[in-house]
mmCIF file of C-alpha atoms in Angstrom:
data_model
loop_
_atom_site.group_PDB
_atom_site.id
_atom_site.type_symbol
_atom_site.label_atom_id
_atom_site.label_comp_id
_atom_site.label_asym_id
_atom_site.label_seq_id
_atom_site.Cartn_x
_atom_site.Cartn_y
_atom_site.Cartn_z
ATOM 1 C CA MET A 1 -0.003 -0.082 -0.362
ATOM 2 C CA ARG A 2 1.255 3.209 -0.554
ATOM 3 C CA ILE A 3 0.130 6.436 1.340
ATOM 4 C CA ASP A 4 1.197 10.005 -0.410
ATOM 5 C CA VAL A 5 0.897 13.085 2.153
ATOM 6 C CA TRP A 6 0.650 16.692 1.241
ATOM 7 C CA SER A 7 2.052 18.467 3.656
ATOM 8 C CA ASP A 8 4.161 21.840 4.649
ATOM 9 C CA PHE A 9 7.385 22.050 7.394
ATOM 10 C CA GLY A 10 5.162 24.594 9.413
ATOM 11 C CA CYS A 11 1.730 23.673 9.468
ATOM 12 C CA PRO A 12 0.672 22.778 13.211
ATOM 13 C CA PHE A 13 -1.906 20.189 11.972
ATOM 14 C CA CYS A 14 0.274 18.399 9.553
ATOM 15 C CA VAL A 15 2.300 17.227 12.254
ATOM 16 C CA ILE A 16 -0.543 15.916 14.716
ATOM 17 C CA GLY A 17 -1.464 13.941 11.059
ATOM 18 C CA LYS A 18 1.590 12.495 10.466
ATOM 19 C CA ARG A 19 1.762 11.389 14.198
ATOM 20 C CA LYS A 20 -1.480 10.164 13.991
ATOM 21 C CA LEU A 21 -0.424 8.368 11.208
ATOM 22 C CA GLU A 22 2.791 6.918 12.570
ATOM 23 C CA ASN A 23 0.966 5.573 15.397
ATOM 24 C CA ALA A 24 -1.578 4.227 13.165
ATOM 25 C CA LEU A 25 0.712 2.457 11.436
ATOM 26 C CA GLY A 26 2.388 0.770 14.024
ATOM 27 C CA MET A 27 -0.962 -0.546 15.522
ATOM 28 C CA PHE A 28 -1.792 -2.134 11.894
ATOM 29 C CA THR A 29 -0.425 -5.429 11.263
ATOM 30 C CA MET A 30 0.951 -4.977 8.310
ATOM 31 C CA GLY A 31 2.355 -1.667 8.738
ATOM 32 C CA ASP A 32 5.764 -2.679 7.544
ATOM 33 C CA LYS A 33 4.001 -3.068 3.762
ATOM 34 C CA VAL A 34 2.670 0.541 3.797
ATOM 35 C CA GLU A 35 5.136 3.082 1.693
ATOM 36 C CA VAL A 36 4.883 6.306 2.852
ATOM 37 C CA VAL A 37 5.245 9.472 0.560
ATOM 38 C CA TYR A 38 5.609 13.236 1.570
ATOM 39 C CA ARG A 39 4.748 15.508 -1.122
ATOM 40 C CA SER A 40 5.290 19.523 -1.596
ATOM 41 C CA PHE A 41 2.346 21.713 -0.314
ATOM 42 C CA GLN A 42 2.896 25.464 0.551
ATOM 43 C CA LEU A 43 0.699 27.442 2.489
ATOM 44 C CA ASP A 44 2.393 30.686 1.591
ATOM 45 C CA PRO A 45 4.233 30.197 -1.129
ATOM 46 C CA ASN A 46 5.025 34.086 -1.319
ATOM 47 C CA ALA A 47 6.562 33.714 2.490
ATOM 48 C CA GLU A 48 9.052 36.183 3.621
ATOM 49 C CA ASN A 49 11.826 34.985 5.655
ATOM 50 C CA ARG A 50 11.768 36.954 8.883
ATOM 51 C CA THR A 51 10.917 36.958 12.300
ATOM 52 C CA ILE A 52 7.821 38.526 13.686
ATOM 53 C CA SER A 53 6.485 39.612 17.111
ATOM 54 C CA THR A 54 3.435 38.627 17.879
ATOM 55 C CA GLN A 55 2.482 41.855 18.132
ATOM 56 C CA GLN A 56 3.285 42.279 14.626
ATOM 57 C CA LEU A 57 1.844 39.020 13.910
ATOM 58 C CA ALA A 58 -1.937 40.099 15.695
ATOM 59 C CA SER A 59 -1.719 43.286 13.532
ATOM 60 C CA GLU A 60 -1.323 41.656 10.416
ATOM 61 C CA LYS A 61 -4.096 39.101 11.210
ATOM 62 C CA GLY A 62 -6.753 41.682 12.725
ATOM 63 C CA MET A 63 -6.461 40.399 16.558
ATOM 64 C CA THR A 64 -5.308 41.925 19.521
ATOM 65 C CA VAL A 65 -2.343 40.982 21.244
ATOM 66 C CA GLU A 66 -4.005 38.961 24.010
ATOM 67 C CA GLN A 67 -6.088 37.131 21.368
ATOM 68 C CA MET A 68 -3.213 36.186 19.555
ATOM 69 C CA LYS A 69 -1.497 35.208 22.462
ATOM 70 C CA VAL A 70 -4.288 32.761 23.411
ATOM 71 C CA LYS A 71 -4.595 31.439 19.964
ATOM 72 C CA GLN A 72 -0.658 30.576 20.215
ATOM 73 C CA ALA A 73 -0.974 29.150 23.273
ATOM 74 C CA GLN A 74 -4.183 26.814 22.292
ATOM 75 C CA VAL A 75 -2.034 26.055 19.086
ATOM 76 C CA ALA A 76 0.831 25.021 21.321
ATOM 77 C CA ASN A 77 -0.482 22.988 23.960
ATOM 78 C CA MET A 78 -2.159 21.155 20.975
ATOM 79 C CA ILE A 79 0.909 20.515 19.166
ATOM 80 C CA LYS A 80 2.490 19.084 22.518
ATOM 81 C CA LYS A 81 -0.424 16.908 23.585
ATOM 82 C CA GLU A 82 -1.146 15.403 20.088
ATOM 83 C CA ALA A 83 2.517 15.151 18.868
ATOM 84 C CA GLY A 84 4.435 15.462 21.414
ATOM 85 C CA LEU A 85 6.353 19.139 20.021
ATOM 86 C CA ASP A 86 6.793 21.773 22.206
ATOM 87 C CA VAL A 87 6.335 24.922 20.246
ATOM 88 C CA ASN A 88 7.215 28.462 21.092
ATOM 89 C CA TYR A 89 5.492 31.006 18.712
ATOM 90 C CA ASP A 90 7.225 33.769 20.362
ATOM 91 C CA ARG A 91 10.370 32.801 18.785
ATOM 92 C CA VAL A 92 9.351 30.650 15.430
ATOM 93 C CA ILE A 93 10.899 31.992 12.640
ATOM 94 C CA ILE A 94 8.702 32.573 9.088
ATOM 95 C CA ALA A 95 10.276 30.565 6.511
ATOM 96 C CA ASN A 96 9.494 30.638 3.145
ATOM 97 C CA THR A 97 9.559 26.430 2.540
ATOM 98 C CA PHE A 98 10.417 26.063 -1.348
ATOM 99 C CA ASP A 99 13.937 25.185 -1.339
ATOM 100 C CA GLY A 100 12.610 22.968 2.289
ATOM 101 C CA HIS A 101 10.620 21.010 -0.450
ATOM 102 C CA ARG A 102 13.096 20.052 -3.309
ATOM 103 C CA LEU A 103 15.648 19.117 -0.041
ATOM 104 C CA ALA A 104 13.166 16.772 0.991
ATOM 105 C CA HIS A 105 12.799 15.143 -2.501
ATOM 106 C CA PHE A 106 16.385 15.160 -2.825
ATOM 107 C CA ALA A 107 16.583 12.731 0.420
ATOM 108 C CA ALA A 108 13.750 11.236 -1.085
ATOM 109 C CA LYS A 109 16.061 9.632 -3.678
ATOM 110 C CA VAL A 110 18.471 8.159 -1.626
ATOM 111 C CA GLY A 111 15.673 7.047 1.017
ATOM 112 C CA LYS A 112 16.125 9.477 3.670
ATOM 113 C CA GLY A 113 12.747 11.646 2.824
ATOM 114 C CA ALA A 114 10.935 10.622 6.449
ATOM 115 C CA GLU A 115 14.030 11.766 8.113
ATOM 116 C CA LEU A 116 14.405 14.944 6.199
ATOM 117 C CA THR A 117 10.695 15.782 6.780
ATOM 118 C CA GLU A 118 10.976 15.518 10.521
ATOM 119 C CA ARG A 119 13.984 17.045 10.941
ATOM 120 C CA LEU A 120 12.543 19.721 8.968
ATOM 121 C CA ILE A 121 9.300 20.127 11.078
ATOM 122 C CA ARG A 122 10.630 19.957 13.991
ATOM 123 C CA ALA A 123 13.640 22.953 13.222
ATOM 124 C CA TYR A 124 10.765 25.453 11.931
ATOM 125 C CA LEU A 125 8.339 24.776 14.916
ATOM 126 C CA SER A 126 10.441 23.661 17.840
ATOM 127 C CA GLN A 127 14.058 25.139 17.455
ATOM 128 C CA SER A 128 13.280 28.464 15.937
ATOM 129 C CA MET A 129 15.595 28.011 12.693
ATOM 130 C CA ASN A 130 15.342 29.609 9.533
ATOM 131 C CA ILE A 131 14.594 26.580 6.615
ATOM 132 C CA ALA A 132 14.818 29.044 4.007
ATOM 133 C CA ASP A 133 18.570 29.208 4.846
ATOM 134 C CA HIS A 134 20.979 27.354 2.797
ATOM 135 C CA ASN A 135 23.106 26.882 5.599
ATOM 136 C CA VAL A 136 20.722 25.462 8.036
ATOM 137 C CA LEU A 137 19.355 23.464 5.781
ATOM 138 C CA VAL A 138 22.783 22.169 4.434
ATOM 139 C CA SER A 139 23.354 21.433 8.773
ATOM 140 C CA LEU A 140 19.782 19.362 8.982
ATOM 141 C CA GLY A 141 20.023 17.580 5.780
ATOM 142 C CA SER A 142 23.478 16.132 7.692
ATOM 143 C CA GLU A 143 21.618 15.110 10.488
ATOM 144 C CA ALA A 144 19.145 13.168 8.676
ATOM 145 C CA GLY A 145 21.794 11.240 7.184
ATOM 146 C CA LEU A 146 22.966 13.236 3.797
ATOM 147 C CA ASN A 147 26.358 14.230 2.229
ATOM 148 C CA GLU A 148 26.618 17.783 3.139
ATOM 149 C CA ARG A 149 28.598 18.840 0.047
ATOM 150 C CA ASP A 150 25.870 17.011 -2.123
ATOM 151 C CA VAL A 151 23.147 19.060 0.016
ATOM 152 C CA ALA A 152 24.800 22.115 -0.861
ATOM 153 C CA GLU A 153 25.699 21.900 -4.405
ATOM 154 C CA MET A 154 21.973 20.595 -5.198
ATOM 155 C CA LEU A 155 20.471 23.779 -3.178
ATOM 156 C CA GLU A 156 22.860 26.076 -5.415
ATOM 157 C CA SER A 157 21.336 24.539 -8.501
ATOM 158 C CA ASP A 158 17.668 24.131 -9.998
ATOM 159 C CA ALA A 159 17.282 20.422 -8.785
ATOM 160 C CA TYR A 160 14.305 19.524 -8.051
ATOM 161 C CA LYS A 161 12.552 23.017 -8.656
ATOM 162 C CA ASP A 162 10.294 21.160 -11.214
ATOM 163 C CA SER A 163 9.216 18.097 -8.217
ATOM 164 C CA VAL A 164 8.338 20.985 -6.062
ATOM 165 C CA LYS A 165 6.109 22.544 -8.487
ATOM 166 C CA ALA A 166 4.712 19.029 -9.913
ATOM 167 C CA ASP A 167 3.324 18.246 -6.216
ATOM 168 C CA ILE A 168 1.527 21.502 -5.670
ATOM 169 C CA ALA A 169 0.034 21.477 -9.278
ATOM 170 C CA GLU A 170 -1.181 17.670 -8.598
ATOM 171 C CA ALA A 171 -2.472 19.156 -5.423
ATOM 172 C CA ARG A 172 -4.576 21.626 -7.002
ATOM 173 C CA LYS A 173 -6.219 19.048 -9.720
ATOM 174 C CA LEU A 174 -7.152 16.828 -6.689
ATOM 175 C CA ASN A 175 -8.112 19.996 -5.309
ATOM 176 C CA ILE A 176 -6.709 20.409 -2.056
ATOM 177 C CA SER A 177 -6.893 23.618 -0.405
ATOM 178 C CA GLY A 178 -5.346 22.711 3.065
ATOM 179 C CA VAL A 179 -2.884 20.305 4.332
ATOM 180 C CA PRO A 180 -2.436 17.769 5.542
ATOM 181 C CA PHE A 181 -3.867 15.631 3.183
ATOM 182 C CA PHE A 182 -3.509 11.891 2.743
ATOM 183 C CA VAL A 183 -4.096 9.586 -0.655
ATOM 184 C CA PHE A 184 -4.276 6.254 -0.308
ATOM 185 C CA ASN A 185 -3.244 3.824 -3.519
ATOM 186 C CA ASN A 186 -3.897 6.583 -5.754
ATOM 187 C CA LYS A 187 -7.804 5.877 -5.174
ATOM 188 C CA TYR A 188 -8.902 6.844 -1.695
ATOM 189 C CA SER A 189 -8.272 10.206 0.578
ATOM 190 C CA LEU A 190 -8.423 11.443 3.878
ATOM 191 C CA SER A 191 -8.274 15.939 4.896
ATOM 192 C CA GLY A 192 -7.444 16.576 7.934
ATOM 193 C CA ALA A 193 -5.576 15.540 11.551
ATOM 194 C CA GLN A 194 -7.604 12.455 11.831
ATOM 195 C CA SER A 195 -7.625 10.169 14.424
ATOM 196 C CA GLU A 196 -5.456 7.050 14.948
ATOM 197 C CA GLU A 197 -8.758 5.137 14.786
ATOM 198 C CA SER A 198 -10.182 6.603 11.756
ATOM 199 C CA PHE A 199 -6.547 5.985 10.046
ATOM 200 C CA LEU A 200 -6.835 2.558 11.209
ATOM 201 C CA ASN A 201 -9.813 1.468 9.838
ATOM 202 C CA ALA A 202 -9.394 3.146 6.131
ATOM 203 C CA LEU A 203 -5.996 1.001 6.208
ATOM 204 C CA ASN A 204 -7.561 -2.392 7.112
ATOM 205 C CA LEU A 205 -10.755 -1.265 4.434
ATOM 206 C CA ILE A 206 -7.921 -0.767 1.779
ATOM 207 C CA TRP A 207 -5.987 -3.042 2.727
ATOM 208 C CA ASP A 208 -8.980 -5.782 2.248
ATOM 209 C CA GLU A 209 -10.062 -4.643 -0.753
ATOM 210 C CA GLU A 210 -6.640 -4.791 -2.323
ATOM 211 C CA LYS A 211 -6.187 -8.423 -1.009
ATOM 212 C CA GLU A 212 -9.236 -9.553 -2.382
ATOM 213 C CA PHE A 213 -8.500 -7.789 -6.123
ATOM 214 C CA ARG A 214 -4.863 -9.805 -5.526
ATOM 215 C CA LYS A 215 -7.007 -12.703 -5.380
ATOM 216 C CA MET A 216 -9.499 -12.393 -8.419
ATOM 217 C CA GLU A 217 -6.042 -11.107 -10.621
ATOM 218 C CA LYS A 218 -3.831 -13.973 -9.686
ATOM 219 C CA ALA A 219 -7.214 -16.638 -10.345
ATOM 220 C CA ALA A 220 -7.515 -15.332 -13.836
ATOM 221 C CA ARG A 221 -3.936 -15.859 -14.165
ATOM 222 C CA SER A 222 -3.993 -18.954 -13.114
ATOM 223 C CA LYS A 223 -6.270 -20.154 -16.346
ATOM 224 C CA GLY A 224 -3.348 -19.879 -18.431
ATOM 225 C CA ASP A 225 -4.994 -20.598 -22.078
ATOM 226 C CA ASP A 226 -4.682 -18.405 -24.685
ATOM 227 C CA SER A 227 -8.415 -17.403 -25.141
ATOM 228 C CA CYS A 228 -11.085 -15.265 -24.251
ATOM 229 C CA THR A 229 -13.005 -16.069 -20.806
ATOM 230 C CA ASP A 230 -14.940 -13.804 -18.633
ATOM 231 C CA GLY A 231 -14.577 -10.739 -20.980
ATOM 232 C CA VAL A 232 -10.924 -10.875 -21.049
ATOM 233 C CA CYS A 233 -8.515 -12.128 -23.706
ATOM 234 C CA SER A 234 -5.489 -13.322 -22.432
ATOM 235 C CA VAL A 235 -2.338 -13.041 -24.974
#
């Protein structure tokens, strides 16, 4: 089974959804047979790299400072409770995530996509790191098991720009307007940070359906005659 996950690194519900899915896969009897592929999505493609005070953010959102502080505390508590991640919104650096997504594609090519995605999330939300800074990305890539020089050379090139844009274009085709968004076997989808139970139910239902289809496919092949039977012509 394959699960494609569209998400962005600074999205609180994305990290919660990621944890819920991981927990569900840990309970799923065939969890080791599931491939999870992280896809690129930018909640703010025009984001400028900056440190922003609570007062500035409140002004931009049309809220009072007190209202913003309450909202930030609520979100931080939710992330801590649901994903086990400490977040201090007073120190978060707003960053454009495009190059982070490029690096995630690069990491996925060498089997480090999941590690790099997790590292970028922690860097953005919990460690107040500017994940648009190439030096920061090189360091994070190294921590995820990538070669520093390879990462630096990739970031200085145009590599994987088309891959990020292709993910975003596919999200538009699927009418994805918010993340996280989960697509199972290119057929079924779930939107938002679902519960472990919801994910587990989906995994079991889809696995059983695919298993039944494989049985039918195997039975059809086992006939082994070069004829048209049951509406199917074999060659």
